[in-house]
Amino acid sequence: MAIATINPATGETERVFDAHTAADIDAALAQAEAAFAVTRRAAVSERAGWLRGAAEILRTEKNALAAILTTEMGKTLKSAVAEVEKCAWVCDFYAENAEAYLADRAIPTEAARSFVRYLPIGPVLAVMPWNFPLWQVFRFAAPAIAAGNVGVLKHASNVPQSALAMEDIWLRAGAPKGAFQTLLIGGGAVEGVLTDPRIRAATLTGSECAGRAVGETAGRELKKVVLELGGADAFIVTPSADLDLAVEKAVQSRTLNNGQSCISAKRFIVHADVYDAFRDAFAAKLGALKVGDPMADDTEIGPLATEAIRAELAQQVEDSVAAGAARVVGAEMIDGPGWFYRPGLLDAIPESAPAYAEELFGPVASLFKAGSFDEAIAIANATPFGLSSAIFTDDEAEIERAFNELDAGGTFVNAFTASDPRLPFGGVKASGHGRELAAEGMREFLNVKTCVVAG
């Protein structure tokens, strides 16, 4: 795949970039190693200053940065602005909390002093996806840089301008040269970077296939890796739920980022007692969404990010319908320029259909009827993924069971899943391992060092 900006609203190529050569990569890794010698010794307060500088740039230039995101991957301009603002938030959060997260933890023993110290480990390779071009990166970079590590980014090949903009932001924010660098390389070059001894760890957000490849290489190299992979998140609705709220949040969650979010709800599991009412209201709202130019203020759904992504989604839907699923509304390609796809809803989905357990990475919802709460939990867990989950209920017993029995990295009650710098984020099963954000995310790439002074 070429490293290029191809506008998904028009299908036109706007900019093409030359890939970095082997010599370029070697120079970048040498620069990362040199930068780490500086960042590891910098005071936490100094690193926090870099984060605050980045946050200020993000807020000041949010409209220009948002336009890059919309042009490169098709999200609506208003959602792109919100993404830039969220990146500023995560920078501010770690600027404010890094010192507490990195403080020594005393542990009483027979020694005169014994404690745990949290130390940076070095350059970390970040392999990142196109769907949240800035947020996915900043939620890694902010804690990594606050901790004294340095970042080397291999971004998706369809968002090169976003990738280069982030390198420029960190430099202008005052971080040392090499503290955050972008490599314009294809997927085939990742293994060589990861096996380089100057890279100490890796984090990847992306597909299960990509995660397995990076995880396998990191395992051979005995390097720490955090993987945030796909999801087929369950959204359960019980008879006690506020149905209007559940429908409203279902639409928002399924169409977030034009339906291209790992943590958005994808499989909607509704109790038989409220199934028909939920289905009809859900279908009506999905069918009424305005699809169009992502730069327009009144557009609710923009194009999918690439032609290949739209083709894959369309094939999954058609295969599901052929297997017996019913197309309640929408769920079809839109003719004309650009990679637009009409939001839709499938129900009566058999287990043999792709929509039953696979991730549909676009604005198509899969609807399931459950005769009991036990059956709802069983359907929710009947997928290889386990990223997050949501349940709409006012029953305290059901809430506790959902917390304990839904096999996912998170459960949200009467709300859809959203990442938050204050809370750890990550999945289980084929959705990956390790955590991002909060103290847990920062400590993934630290040397948790035991320090003892004898009495």
mmCIF file of N, CA, C and O in Angstrom, residues 25 29 125 152 183 185 189-197 199 223:
data_model
loop_
_atom_site.group_PDB
_atom_site.id
_atom_site.type_symbol
_atom_site.label_atom_id
_atom_site.label_comp_id
_atom_site.label_asym_id
_atom_site.label_seq_id
_atom_site.Cartn_x
_atom_site.Cartn_y
_atom_site.Cartn_z
ATOM 1 N N ILE A 25 15.844 4.758 8.582
ATOM 2 C CA ILE A 25 15.381 4.054 9.783
ATOM 3 C C ILE A 25 16.515 3.950 10.801
ATOM 4 O O ILE A 25 16.331 4.198 11.995
ATOM 5 N N LEU A 29 16.547 5.513 14.615
ATOM 6 C CA LEU A 29 16.743 4.723 15.826
ATOM 7 C C LEU A 29 17.953 5.211 16.612
ATOM 8 O O LEU A 29 17.950 5.206 17.854
ATOM 9 N N LEU A 125 8.395 1.184 20.138
ATOM 10 C CA LEU A 125 7.785 1.231 18.809
ATOM 11 C C LEU A 125 6.271 1.207 18.945
ATOM 12 O O LEU A 125 5.715 0.329 19.607
ATOM 13 N N VAL A 152 8.718 5.799 18.838
ATOM 14 C CA VAL A 152 8.989 5.665 17.409
ATOM 15 C C VAL A 152 7.692 5.170 16.774
ATOM 16 O O VAL A 152 7.223 4.078 17.078
ATOM 17 N N LEU A 183 8.180 7.165 11.443
ATOM 18 C CA LEU A 183 8.784 6.421 10.344
ATOM 19 C C LEU A 183 7.737 6.208 9.260
ATOM 20 O O LEU A 183 6.691 5.610 9.520
ATOM 21 N N ILE A 185 6.974 4.050 6.771
ATOM 22 C CA ILE A 185 7.352 2.716 6.280
ATOM 23 C C ILE A 185 6.097 1.876 6.112
ATOM 24 O O ILE A 185 5.062 2.138 6.728
ATOM 25 N N ALA A 189 8.197 -3.552 6.870
ATOM 26 C CA ALA A 189 9.421 -3.095 7.527
ATOM 27 C C ALA A 189 9.338 -3.149 9.047
ATOM 28 O O ALA A 189 10.335 -2.907 9.730
ATOM 29 N N VAL A 190 8.171 -3.478 9.586
ATOM 30 C CA VAL A 190 7.977 -3.426 11.038
ATOM 31 C C VAL A 190 8.851 -4.435 11.765
ATOM 32 O O VAL A 190 9.466 -4.118 12.792
ATOM 33 N N GLU A 191 8.941 -5.646 11.239
ATOM 34 C CA GLU A 191 9.708 -6.675 11.932
ATOM 35 C C GLU A 191 11.160 -6.263 12.105
ATOM 36 O O GLU A 191 11.754 -6.463 13.182
ATOM 37 N N GLY A 192 11.745 -5.664 11.072
ATOM 38 C CA GLY A 192 13.130 -5.239 11.176
ATOM 39 C C GLY A 192 13.333 -4.173 12.239
ATOM 40 O O GLY A 192 14.351 -4.174 12.944
ATOM 41 N N VAL A 193 12.375 -3.262 12.376
ATOM 42 C CA VAL A 193 12.475 -2.233 13.415
ATOM 43 C C VAL A 193 12.324 -2.862 14.791
ATOM 44 O O VAL A 193 13.084 -2.558 15.721
ATOM 45 N N LEU A 194 11.356 -3.748 14.928
ATOM 46 C CA LEU A 194 11.087 -4.358 16.231
ATOM 47 C C LEU A 194 12.239 -5.236 16.709
ATOM 48 O O LEU A 194 12.506 -5.330 17.911
ATOM 49 N N THR A 195 12.941 -5.871 15.797
ATOM 50 C CA THR A 195 14.049 -6.733 16.201
ATOM 51 C C THR A 195 15.332 -5.948 16.467
ATOM 52 O O THR A 195 16.286 -6.503 17.006
ATOM 53 N N ASP A 196 15.358 -4.683 16.107
ATOM 54 C CA ASP A 196 16.543 -3.872 16.374
ATOM 55 C C ASP A 196 16.726 -3.737 17.885
ATOM 56 O O ASP A 196 15.772 -3.429 18.608
ATOM 57 N N PRO A 197 17.933 -3.963 18.406
ATOM 58 C CA PRO A 197 18.138 -3.919 19.861
ATOM 59 C C PRO A 197 17.896 -2.551 20.480
ATOM 60 O O PRO A 197 17.710 -2.454 21.698
ATOM 61 N N ILE A 199 15.262 -0.799 20.026
ATOM 62 C CA ILE A 199 13.840 -0.775 20.393
ATOM 63 C C ILE A 199 13.641 -1.731 21.560
ATOM 64 O O ILE A 199 13.987 -2.908 21.485
ATOM 65 N N LYS A 223 10.688 -9.043 24.156
ATOM 66 C CA LYS A 223 10.378 -7.639 24.362
ATOM 67 C C LYS A 223 8.919 -7.483 24.777
ATOM 68 O O LYS A 223 8.039 -8.174 24.260
#
